[in-house]
């Protein structure tokens, strides 16, 4: 059944305001257009809702019975459309973001704080997951956007670079290299390194960069999560090559984060979204905030 909203809205305005003149002004249409809307509705219903002459307008018995329902329809649609316009103009709403743990614990909280100030009341659901899981969450619609590492190109996904995160050397203060301003890759051949598992997108990203520069390193220990590597370094088990965002300076007493040079190798952090898909206003506002902040830096 086709619902004639314009006709119902015209009927309600005429009934409530008591005539065509005031109703046409209220709806910002001509009286001719208003009359046409009402006639179209009555023709579709095959019922007369209003009796009108040149001197008065009066509800028919059917019109009086229909008016409360018509008012409810107009009210609900008006409120629903108003909510959508509010979402569009103010970026209001809720969304889900998938994010790799280092970004979720370091960069993301600051971005969410700025977003909360600009868009109070919006709700964000965060899926903190591995790089591969972030990609899959976006691909399968579990999250509108993802923050993660570049992956194998997928025809349904679009990636926009957010920032570059340099790999650094993490060790305890007692480590022989801890007093260096920087460390070069050749210094690490004798270090007892804690390596990240090849099941991690981080390891794959690092290996690809090292291969380009002809650098070959092996670890004495292997873990899957960056947080585990940091825990082992803190316990004095060994040292690790990790993204700088893994741990902020001063976050763990006794640990040092030293720049790696010769060459400097960085991992790219990207915003992932489905290609040819419109983001919700809330998610779109968050992405614009992220990218604008990155441009400013």
PDB file of C-alpha atoms in Angstrom:
ATOM      1  CA  UNK A   1       0.000   0.000   0.000  1.00  0.00           C
ATOM      2  CA  UNK A   2       1.374   3.396  -0.982  1.00  0.00           C
ATOM      3  CA  UNK A   3       1.278   5.929   1.852  1.00  0.00           C
ATOM      4  CA  UNK A   4       0.575   9.497   0.702  1.00  0.00           C
ATOM      5  CA  UNK A   5       2.417  11.439   3.395  1.00  0.00           C
ATOM      6  CA  UNK A   6       1.970  14.822   1.695  1.00  0.00           C
ATOM      7  CA  UNK A   7      -1.792  14.289   1.588  1.00  0.00           C
ATOM      8  CA  UNK A   8      -1.969  13.176   5.228  1.00  0.00           C
ATOM      9  CA  UNK A   9       0.168  16.148   6.285  1.00  0.00           C
ATOM     10  CA  UNK A  10      -2.123  18.499   4.338  1.00  0.00           C
ATOM     11  CA  UNK A  11      -5.218  16.978   5.935  1.00  0.00           C
ATOM     12  CA  UNK A  12      -3.813  17.378   9.455  1.00  0.00           C
ATOM     13  CA  UNK A  13      -2.718  20.983   8.853  1.00  0.00           C
ATOM     14  CA  UNK A  14      -6.135  21.996   7.439  1.00  0.00           C
ATOM     15  CA  UNK A  15      -8.013  20.256  10.255  1.00  0.00           C
ATOM     16  CA  UNK A  16      -5.861  21.716  13.033  1.00  0.00           C
ATOM     17  CA  UNK A  17      -5.602  25.258  11.627  1.00  0.00           C
ATOM     18  CA  UNK A  18      -9.193  25.446  10.483  1.00  0.00           C
ATOM     19  CA  UNK A  19      -8.718  26.323   6.839  1.00  0.00           C
ATOM     20  CA  UNK A  20      -6.692  26.168   3.660  1.00  0.00           C
ATOM     21  CA  UNK A  21      -5.142  29.627   3.930  1.00  0.00           C
ATOM     22  CA  UNK A  22      -3.431  29.086   7.287  1.00  0.00           C
ATOM     23  CA  UNK A  23      -2.492  25.507   6.380  1.00  0.00           C
ATOM     24  CA  UNK A  24      -0.824  26.559   3.118  1.00  0.00           C
ATOM     25  CA  UNK A  25       1.186  29.220   4.976  1.00  0.00           C
ATOM     26  CA  UNK A  26       2.197  26.667   7.616  1.00  0.00           C
ATOM     27  CA  UNK A  27       3.375  24.146   5.016  1.00  0.00           C
ATOM     28  CA  UNK A  28       4.868  26.804   2.725  1.00  0.00           C
ATOM     29  CA  UNK A  29       2.864  25.719  -0.329  1.00  0.00           C
ATOM     30  CA  UNK A  30       0.202  27.441  -2.402  1.00  0.00           C
ATOM     31  CA  UNK A  31      -3.485  26.845  -1.650  1.00  0.00           C
ATOM     32  CA  UNK A  32      -3.812  25.239  -5.067  1.00  0.00           C
ATOM     33  CA  UNK A  33      -1.030  22.754  -4.270  1.00  0.00           C
ATOM     34  CA  UNK A  34      -2.553  22.077  -0.847  1.00  0.00           C
ATOM     35  CA  UNK A  35      -5.971  21.418  -2.357  1.00  0.00           C
ATOM     36  CA  UNK A  36      -4.402  19.054  -4.897  1.00  0.00           C
ATOM     37  CA  UNK A  37      -2.678  17.089  -2.111  1.00  0.00           C
ATOM     38  CA  UNK A  38      -5.914  16.649  -0.187  1.00  0.00           C
ATOM     39  CA  UNK A  39      -7.888  15.688  -3.289  1.00  0.00           C
ATOM     40  CA  UNK A  40      -5.274  13.103  -4.213  1.00  0.00           C
ATOM     41  CA  UNK A  41      -5.485  11.537  -0.746  1.00  0.00           C
ATOM     42  CA  UNK A  42      -9.284  11.465  -0.784  1.00  0.00           C
ATOM     43  CA  UNK A  43      -9.277   9.953  -4.283  1.00  0.00           C
ATOM     44  CA  UNK A  44      -6.911   7.228  -3.159  1.00  0.00           C
ATOM     45  CA  UNK A  45      -9.043   6.460  -0.072  1.00  0.00           C
ATOM     46  CA  UNK A  46     -12.258   6.903  -2.038  1.00  0.00           C
ATOM     47  CA  UNK A  47     -13.543   8.819   1.001  1.00  0.00           C
ATOM     48  CA  UNK A  48     -14.329  12.447   1.789  1.00  0.00           C
ATOM     49  CA  UNK A  49     -12.320  13.641   4.820  1.00  0.00           C
ATOM     50  CA  UNK A  50     -13.379  17.302   4.771  1.00  0.00           C
ATOM     51  CA  UNK A  51     -16.547  19.106   3.767  1.00  0.00           C
ATOM     52  CA  UNK A  52     -15.624  22.531   2.441  1.00  0.00           C
ATOM     53  CA  UNK A  53     -17.385  25.452   0.865  1.00  0.00           C
ATOM     54  CA  UNK A  54     -16.209  28.970   0.163  1.00  0.00           C
ATOM     55  CA  UNK A  55     -17.193  29.888   3.743  1.00  0.00           C
ATOM     56  CA  UNK A  56     -16.105  26.993   5.963  1.00  0.00           C
ATOM     57  CA  UNK A  57     -14.167  23.721   6.330  1.00  0.00           C
ATOM     58  CA  UNK A  58     -15.538  20.921   8.458  1.00  0.00           C
ATOM     59  CA  UNK A  59     -14.360  17.386   9.197  1.00  0.00           C
ATOM     60  CA  UNK A  60     -16.585  14.578   8.003  1.00  0.00           C
ATOM     61  CA  UNK A  61     -17.377  11.728  10.385  1.00  0.00           C
ATOM     62  CA  UNK A  62     -14.639   9.652   8.736  1.00  0.00           C
ATOM     63  CA  UNK A  63     -12.261  12.629   8.939  1.00  0.00           C
ATOM     64  CA  UNK A  64     -12.876  13.007  12.684  1.00  0.00           C
ATOM     65  CA  UNK A  65     -12.138   9.317  13.214  1.00  0.00           C
ATOM     66  CA  UNK A  66      -8.985   9.436  11.071  1.00  0.00           C
ATOM     67  CA  UNK A  67      -7.523  12.674  12.479  1.00  0.00           C
ATOM     68  CA  UNK A  68      -5.851  11.204  15.640  1.00  0.00           C
ATOM     69  CA  UNK A  69      -4.175   8.493  13.568  1.00  0.00           C
ATOM     70  CA  UNK A  70      -3.130  10.991  10.902  1.00  0.00           C
ATOM     71  CA  UNK A  71      -1.611  13.285  13.545  1.00  0.00           C
ATOM     72  CA  UNK A  72       0.314  10.338  14.954  1.00  0.00           C
ATOM     73  CA  UNK A  73       1.671   9.424  11.500  1.00  0.00           C
ATOM     74  CA  UNK A  74       2.763  12.994  10.768  1.00  0.00           C
ATOM     75  CA  UNK A  75       4.326  13.360  14.223  1.00  0.00           C
ATOM     76  CA  UNK A  76       6.311  10.114  14.000  1.00  0.00           C
ATOM     77  CA  UNK A  77       7.613  10.806  10.497  1.00  0.00           C
ATOM     78  CA  UNK A  78       8.521  14.399  11.413  1.00  0.00           C
ATOM     79  CA  UNK A  79      10.430  13.249  14.494  1.00  0.00           C
ATOM     80  CA  UNK A  80      12.199  10.481  12.555  1.00  0.00           C
ATOM     81  CA  UNK A  81      13.254  12.848   9.773  1.00  0.00           C
ATOM     82  CA  UNK A  82      14.352  15.419  12.351  1.00  0.00           C
ATOM     83  CA  UNK A  83      16.535  12.798  14.033  1.00  0.00           C
ATOM     84  CA  UNK A  84      18.163  11.900  10.712  1.00  0.00           C
ATOM     85  CA  UNK A  85      18.795  15.566   9.861  1.00  0.00           C
ATOM     86  CA  UNK A  86      20.299  16.024  13.318  1.00  0.00           C
ATOM     87  CA  UNK A  87      22.576  13.034  12.732  1.00  0.00           C
ATOM     88  CA  UNK A  88      23.641  14.447   9.386  1.00  0.00           C
ATOM     89  CA  UNK A  89      24.254  18.041  10.450  1.00  0.00           C
ATOM     90  CA  UNK A  90      25.812  17.321  13.855  1.00  0.00           C
ATOM     91  CA  UNK A  91      27.470  13.954  13.288  1.00  0.00           C
ATOM     92  CA  UNK A  92      25.298  12.328  15.923  1.00  0.00           C
ATOM     93  CA  UNK A  93      24.921   8.589  16.317  1.00  0.00           C
ATOM     94  CA  UNK A  94      26.832   5.461  17.309  1.00  0.00           C
ATOM     95  CA  UNK A  95      29.443   3.408  15.493  1.00  0.00           C
ATOM     96  CA  UNK A  96      31.920   0.552  15.921  1.00  0.00           C
ATOM     97  CA  UNK A  97      35.646   0.797  15.259  1.00  0.00           C
ATOM     98  CA  UNK A  98      38.152  -2.067  15.085  1.00  0.00           C
ATOM     99  CA  UNK A  99      41.688  -1.148  16.123  1.00  0.00           C
ATOM    100  CA  UNK A 100      45.044  -2.824  16.674  1.00  0.00           C
ATOM    101  CA  UNK A 101      46.023  -2.873  20.390  1.00  0.00           C
ATOM    102  CA  UNK A 102      48.935  -0.417  20.193  1.00  0.00           C
ATOM    103  CA  UNK A 103      46.719   2.238  18.619  1.00  0.00           C
ATOM    104  CA  UNK A 104      43.782   1.344  20.886  1.00  0.00           C
ATOM    105  CA  UNK A 105      45.850   1.948  24.021  1.00  0.00           C
ATOM    106  CA  UNK A 106      48.024   4.836  22.845  1.00  0.00           C
ATOM    107  CA  UNK A 107      46.710   7.049  20.025  1.00  0.00           C
ATOM    108  CA  UNK A 108      43.012   6.184  20.072  1.00  0.00           C
ATOM    109  CA  UNK A 109      42.144   7.408  23.615  1.00  0.00           C
ATOM    110  CA  UNK A 110      43.354  10.940  22.826  1.00  0.00           C
ATOM    111  CA  UNK A 111      41.359  10.962  19.577  1.00  0.00           C
ATOM    112  CA  UNK A 112      38.236   9.717  21.362  1.00  0.00           C
ATOM    113  CA  UNK A 113      38.627  12.421  23.996  1.00  0.00           C
ATOM    114  CA  UNK A 114      38.700  15.119  21.295  1.00  0.00           C
ATOM    115  CA  UNK A 115      35.750  13.466  19.556  1.00  0.00           C
ATOM    116  CA  UNK A 116      33.724  13.299  22.794  1.00  0.00           C
ATOM    117  CA  UNK A 117      34.189  17.028  23.312  1.00  0.00           C
ATOM    118  CA  UNK A 118      33.061  17.792  19.757  1.00  0.00           C
ATOM    119  CA  UNK A 119      30.210  15.230  19.649  1.00  0.00           C
ATOM    120  CA  UNK A 120      28.964  14.640  23.206  1.00  0.00           C
ATOM    121  CA  UNK A 121      26.488  11.820  23.597  1.00  0.00           C
ATOM    122  CA  UNK A 122      27.798   9.663  20.760  1.00  0.00           C
ATOM    123  CA  UNK A 123      28.595   6.065  21.652  1.00  0.00           C
ATOM    124  CA  UNK A 124      31.668   4.253  20.290  1.00  0.00           C
ATOM    125  CA  UNK A 125      32.160   0.487  20.471  1.00  0.00           C
ATOM    126  CA  UNK A 126      35.824  -0.511  20.169  1.00  0.00           C
ATOM    127  CA  UNK A 127      37.010  -3.918  18.962  1.00  0.00           C
ATOM    128  CA  UNK A 128      40.684  -4.198  19.890  1.00  0.00           C
ATOM    129  CA  UNK A 129      42.107  -6.930  17.696  1.00  0.00           C
ATOM    130  CA  UNK A 130      45.071  -8.045  15.615  1.00  0.00           C
ATOM    131  CA  UNK A 131      45.798  -6.490  12.234  1.00  0.00           C
ATOM    132  CA  UNK A 132      44.192  -9.378  10.347  1.00  0.00           C
ATOM    133  CA  UNK A 133      41.140  -9.326  12.615  1.00  0.00           C
ATOM    134  CA  UNK A 134      40.728  -5.569  12.130  1.00  0.00           C
ATOM    135  CA  UNK A 135      40.602  -6.044   8.379  1.00  0.00           C
ATOM    136  CA  UNK A 136      38.088  -8.890   8.657  1.00  0.00           C
ATOM    137  CA  UNK A 137      35.880  -6.931  11.072  1.00  0.00           C
ATOM    138  CA  UNK A 138      35.529  -4.123   8.520  1.00  0.00           C
ATOM    139  CA  UNK A 139      35.180  -6.521   5.599  1.00  0.00           C
ATOM    140  CA  UNK A 140      32.337  -8.443   7.251  1.00  0.00           C
ATOM    141  CA  UNK A 141      30.501  -5.397   8.599  1.00  0.00           C
ATOM    142  CA  UNK A 142      31.302  -5.906  12.280  1.00  0.00           C
ATOM    143  CA  UNK A 143      32.943  -2.470  12.330  1.00  0.00           C
ATOM    144  CA  UNK A 144      32.387   0.578  10.116  1.00  0.00           C
ATOM    145  CA  UNK A 145      36.032   1.587  10.212  1.00  0.00           C
ATOM    146  CA  UNK A 146      39.313   0.043  11.252  1.00  0.00           C
ATOM    147  CA  UNK A 147      42.692   1.356  12.335  1.00  0.00           C
ATOM    148  CA  UNK A 148      45.419  -1.100  11.500  1.00  0.00           C
ATOM    149  CA  UNK A 149      48.223  -2.114   9.195  1.00  0.00           C
ATOM    150  CA  UNK A 150      48.152  -2.235   5.389  1.00  0.00           C
ATOM    151  CA  UNK A 151      47.109  -5.680   4.210  1.00  0.00           C
ATOM    152  CA  UNK A 152      46.939  -7.512   0.923  1.00  0.00           C
ATOM    153  CA  UNK A 153      44.823  -5.393  -1.398  1.00  0.00           C
ATOM    154  CA  UNK A 154      41.162  -6.339  -1.294  1.00  0.00           C
ATOM    155  CA  UNK A 155      38.746  -5.067  -3.898  1.00  0.00           C
ATOM    156  CA  UNK A 156      36.105  -4.307  -1.256  1.00  0.00           C
ATOM    157  CA  UNK A 157      38.389  -2.345   1.087  1.00  0.00           C
ATOM    158  CA  UNK A 158      39.902   1.135   0.936  1.00  0.00           C
ATOM    159  CA  UNK A 159      42.922   2.229   3.003  1.00  0.00           C
ATOM    160  CA  UNK A 160      43.991   5.782   3.870  1.00  0.00           C
ATOM    161  CA  UNK A 161      47.333   6.361   5.564  1.00  0.00           C
ATOM    162  CA  UNK A 162      46.967   7.827   9.043  1.00  0.00           C
ATOM    163  CA  UNK A 163      50.549   7.946  10.323  1.00  0.00           C
ATOM    164  CA  UNK A 164      53.964   6.270  10.261  1.00  0.00           C
ATOM    165  CA  UNK A 165      55.169   4.459  13.367  1.00  0.00           C
ATOM    166  CA  UNK A 166      58.969   3.869  13.541  1.00  0.00           C
ATOM    167  CA  UNK A 167      60.374   0.621  14.919  1.00  0.00           C
ATOM    168  CA  UNK A 168      62.576   1.100  17.979  1.00  0.00           C
ATOM    169  CA  UNK A 169      64.873  -0.933  20.180  1.00  0.00           C
ATOM    170  CA  UNK A 170      63.392  -1.733  23.619  1.00  0.00           C
ATOM    171  CA  UNK A 171      65.646  -2.878  26.456  1.00  0.00           C
ATOM    172  CA  UNK A 172      66.230  -2.558  30.184  1.00  0.00           C
ATOM    173  CA  UNK A 173      68.492   0.159  31.565  1.00  0.00           C
ATOM    174  CA  UNK A 174      71.121  -2.522  32.383  1.00  0.00           C
ATOM    175  CA  UNK A 175      71.436  -3.568  28.725  1.00  0.00           C
ATOM    176  CA  UNK A 176      74.834  -2.839  27.095  1.00  0.00           C
ATOM    177  CA  UNK A 177      73.136  -0.696  24.418  1.00  0.00           C
ATOM    178  CA  UNK A 178      70.887   1.257  26.791  1.00  0.00           C
ATOM    179  CA  UNK A 179      73.104   4.367  26.921  1.00  0.00           C
ATOM    180  CA  UNK A 180      73.099   4.888  23.167  1.00  0.00           C
ATOM    181  CA  UNK A 181      71.274   7.857  21.598  1.00  0.00           C
ATOM    182  CA  UNK A 182      70.415   5.503  18.782  1.00  0.00           C
ATOM    183  CA  UNK A 183      71.115   1.935  17.707  1.00  0.00           C
ATOM    184  CA  UNK A 184      71.939   0.661  14.217  1.00  0.00           C
ATOM    185  CA  UNK A 185      70.722  -2.675  12.939  1.00  0.00           C
ATOM    186  CA  UNK A 186      74.206  -4.158  12.826  1.00  0.00           C
ATOM    187  CA  UNK A 187      74.442  -3.683  16.613  1.00  0.00           C
ATOM    188  CA  UNK A 188      71.640  -6.210  17.137  1.00  0.00           C
ATOM    189  CA  UNK A 189      73.268  -9.393  15.840  1.00  0.00           C
ATOM    190  CA  UNK A 190      74.574 -10.256  19.289  1.00  0.00           C
ATOM    191  CA  UNK A 191      71.452  -9.128  21.159  1.00  0.00           C
ATOM    192  CA  UNK A 192      69.105 -11.727  22.615  1.00  0.00           C
ATOM    193  CA  UNK A 193      66.030 -10.602  20.748  1.00  0.00           C
ATOM    194  CA  UNK A 194      62.402 -11.355  21.536  1.00  0.00           C
ATOM    195  CA  UNK A 195      60.767 -11.755  18.134  1.00  0.00           C
ATOM    196  CA  UNK A 196      57.119 -11.361  17.216  1.00  0.00           C
ATOM    197  CA  UNK A 197      55.457 -14.438  15.719  1.00  0.00           C
ATOM    198  CA  UNK A 198      54.959 -14.681  11.960  1.00  0.00           C
ATOM    199  CA  UNK A 199      51.245 -15.017  12.779  1.00  0.00           C
ATOM    200  CA  UNK A 200      51.322 -11.271  13.491  1.00  0.00           C
ATOM    201  CA  UNK A 201      50.805  -8.617  10.806  1.00  0.00           C
ATOM    202  CA  UNK A 202      53.482  -6.594  12.619  1.00  0.00           C
ATOM    203  CA  UNK A 203      56.089  -9.281  11.988  1.00  0.00           C
ATOM    204  CA  UNK A 204      55.156  -9.548   8.322  1.00  0.00           C
ATOM    205  CA  UNK A 205      55.365  -5.765   7.915  1.00  0.00           C
ATOM    206  CA  UNK A 206      58.794  -5.655   9.594  1.00  0.00           C
ATOM    207  CA  UNK A 207      60.185  -8.628   7.667  1.00  0.00           C
ATOM    208  CA  UNK A 208      59.138  -7.069   4.364  1.00  0.00           C
ATOM    209  CA  UNK A 209      61.013  -3.860   5.223  1.00  0.00           C
ATOM    210  CA  UNK A 210      64.110  -5.702   6.476  1.00  0.00           C
ATOM    211  CA  UNK A 211      64.260  -7.813   3.330  1.00  0.00           C
ATOM    212  CA  UNK A 212      64.313  -4.664   1.176  1.00  0.00           C
ATOM    213  CA  UNK A 213      67.418  -3.478   3.047  1.00  0.00           C
ATOM    214  CA  UNK A 214      69.132  -6.878   3.163  1.00  0.00           C
ATOM    215  CA  UNK A 215      68.865  -7.101   6.950  1.00  0.00           C
ATOM    216  CA  UNK A 216      68.488 -10.546   8.512  1.00  0.00           C
ATOM    217  CA  UNK A 217      67.721 -10.939  12.205  1.00  0.00           C
ATOM    218  CA  UNK A 218      66.598 -13.875  14.299  1.00  0.00           C
ATOM    219  CA  UNK A 219      65.134 -14.035  17.770  1.00  0.00           C
ATOM    220  CA  UNK A 220      65.935 -16.280  20.686  1.00  0.00           C
ATOM    221  CA  UNK A 221      62.350 -16.029  21.903  1.00  0.00           C
ATOM    222  CA  UNK A 222      59.111 -15.685  19.961  1.00  0.00           C
ATOM    223  CA  UNK A 223      55.757 -14.300  21.143  1.00  0.00           C
ATOM    224  CA  UNK A 224      52.531 -13.359  19.409  1.00  0.00           C
ATOM    225  CA  UNK A 225      51.568 -10.148  21.226  1.00  0.00           C
ATOM    226  CA  UNK A 226      53.571  -6.943  21.623  1.00  0.00           C
ATOM    227  CA  UNK A 227      52.466  -6.665  25.248  1.00  0.00           C
ATOM    228  CA  UNK A 228      54.046 -10.057  25.963  1.00  0.00           C
ATOM    229  CA  UNK A 229      57.302  -8.890  24.416  1.00  0.00           C
ATOM    230  CA  UNK A 230      57.306  -5.792  26.623  1.00  0.00           C
ATOM    231  CA  UNK A 231      56.675  -7.967  29.685  1.00  0.00           C
ATOM    232  CA  UNK A 232      59.673 -10.159  28.857  1.00  0.00           C
ATOM    233  CA  UNK A 233      61.892  -7.131  28.253  1.00  0.00           C
ATOM    234  CA  UNK A 234      60.800  -5.661  31.588  1.00  0.00           C
ATOM    235  CA  UNK A 235      61.711  -8.956  33.272  1.00  0.00           C
ATOM    236  CA  UNK A 236      65.203  -8.792  31.800  1.00  0.00           C
ATOM    237  CA  UNK A 237      64.729 -11.793  29.521  1.00  0.00           C
ATOM    238  CA  UNK A 238      65.938 -10.003  26.404  1.00  0.00           C
ATOM    239  CA  UNK A 239      65.437  -7.007  24.127  1.00  0.00           C
ATOM    240  CA  UNK A 240      62.885  -6.398  21.371  1.00  0.00           C
ATOM    241  CA  UNK A 241      62.323  -4.491  18.141  1.00  0.00           C
ATOM    242  CA  UNK A 242      58.835  -3.027  18.408  1.00  0.00           C
ATOM    243  CA  UNK A 243      56.822  -0.077  17.038  1.00  0.00           C
ATOM    244  CA  UNK A 244      57.381   3.125  19.026  1.00  0.00           C
ATOM    245  CA  UNK A 245      53.665   3.249  19.882  1.00  0.00           C
ATOM    246  CA  UNK A 246      53.973  -0.014  21.844  1.00  0.00           C
ATOM    247  CA  UNK A 247      55.045   1.909  24.923  1.00  0.00           C
ATOM    248  CA  UNK A 248      55.207   5.615  25.707  1.00  0.00           C
ATOM    249  CA  UNK A 249      58.396   7.080  27.123  1.00  0.00           C
ATOM    250  CA  UNK A 250      58.439   6.690  30.922  1.00  0.00           C
ATOM    251  CA  UNK A 251      55.452   4.345  30.978  1.00  0.00           C
ATOM    252  CA  UNK A 252      57.522   1.460  32.406  1.00  0.00           C
ATOM    253  CA  UNK A 253      60.325   2.387  34.855  1.00  0.00           C
ATOM    254  CA  UNK A 254      63.587   0.697  34.002  1.00  0.00           C
ATOM    255  CA  UNK A 255      62.818   0.342  30.299  1.00  0.00           C
ATOM    256  CA  UNK A 256      64.388   2.321  27.473  1.00  0.00           C
ATOM    257  CA  UNK A 257      63.040   2.999  23.995  1.00  0.00           C
ATOM    258  CA  UNK A 258      65.916   3.792  21.633  1.00  0.00           C
ATOM    259  CA  UNK A 259      65.626   4.947  17.983  1.00  0.00           C
ATOM    260  CA  UNK A 260      66.808   2.440  15.371  1.00  0.00           C
ATOM    261  CA  UNK A 261      68.731   3.878  12.425  1.00  0.00           C
ATOM    262  CA  UNK A 262      70.709   2.807   9.393  1.00  0.00           C
ATOM    263  CA  UNK A 263      68.015   2.730   8.041  1.00  0.00           C
ATOM    264  CA  UNK A 264      64.991   4.008   9.958  1.00  0.00           C
ATOM    265  CA  UNK A 265      62.160   1.565   9.334  1.00  0.00           C
ATOM    266  CA  UNK A 266      58.552   2.511   9.921  1.00  0.00           C
ATOM    267  CA  UNK A 267      55.251   0.694   9.797  1.00  0.00           C
ATOM    268  CA  UNK A 268      52.289   2.446   8.212  1.00  0.00           C
ATOM    269  CA  UNK A 269      49.052   2.829  10.150  1.00  0.00           C
ATOM    270  CA  UNK A 270      45.970   3.101   7.960  1.00  0.00           C
ATOM    271  CA  UNK A 271      42.271   3.797   8.303  1.00  0.00           C
ATOM    272  CA  UNK A 272      40.322   0.955   6.704  1.00  0.00           C
ATOM    273  CA  UNK A 273      36.765   1.160   5.399  1.00  0.00           C
ATOM    274  CA  UNK A 274      34.592  -0.628   2.889  1.00  0.00           C
ATOM    275  CA  UNK A 275      34.904   0.731  -0.629  1.00  0.00           C
ATOM    276  CA  UNK A 276      31.859   2.474  -2.164  1.00  0.00           C
ATOM    277  CA  UNK A 277      30.036   2.427   1.189  1.00  0.00           C
ATOM    278  CA  UNK A 278      28.735   5.547   2.911  1.00  0.00           C
ATOM    279  CA  UNK A 279      29.832   5.894   6.534  1.00  0.00           C
ATOM    280  CA  UNK A 280      27.312   6.896   9.166  1.00  0.00           C
ATOM    281  CA  UNK A 281      27.574  10.605  10.082  1.00  0.00           C
ATOM    282  CA  UNK A 282      29.092   9.694  13.461  1.00  0.00           C
ATOM    283  CA  UNK A 283      31.800   7.462  11.954  1.00  0.00           C
ATOM    284  CA  UNK A 284      32.501   9.936   9.148  1.00  0.00           C
ATOM    285  CA  UNK A 285      33.009  12.735  11.684  1.00  0.00           C
ATOM    286  CA  UNK A 286      35.481  10.550  13.608  1.00  0.00           C
ATOM    287  CA  UNK A 287      37.502   9.719  10.488  1.00  0.00           C
ATOM    288  CA  UNK A 288      37.627  13.390   9.481  1.00  0.00           C
ATOM    289  CA  UNK A 289      38.808  14.283  12.990  1.00  0.00           C
ATOM    290  CA  UNK A 290      41.564  11.646  12.817  1.00  0.00           C
ATOM    291  CA  UNK A 291      42.817  12.673   9.403  1.00  0.00           C
ATOM    292  CA  UNK A 292      42.606  16.413  10.145  1.00  0.00           C
ATOM    293  CA  UNK A 293      44.637  15.952  13.330  1.00  0.00           C
ATOM    294  CA  UNK A 294      47.232  13.970  11.403  1.00  0.00           C
ATOM    295  CA  UNK A 295      47.521  16.717   8.770  1.00  0.00           C
ATOM    296  CA  UNK A 296      48.050  19.312  11.498  1.00  0.00           C
ATOM    297  CA  UNK A 297      50.927  17.284  12.927  1.00  0.00           C
TER     298      UNK A 297
END
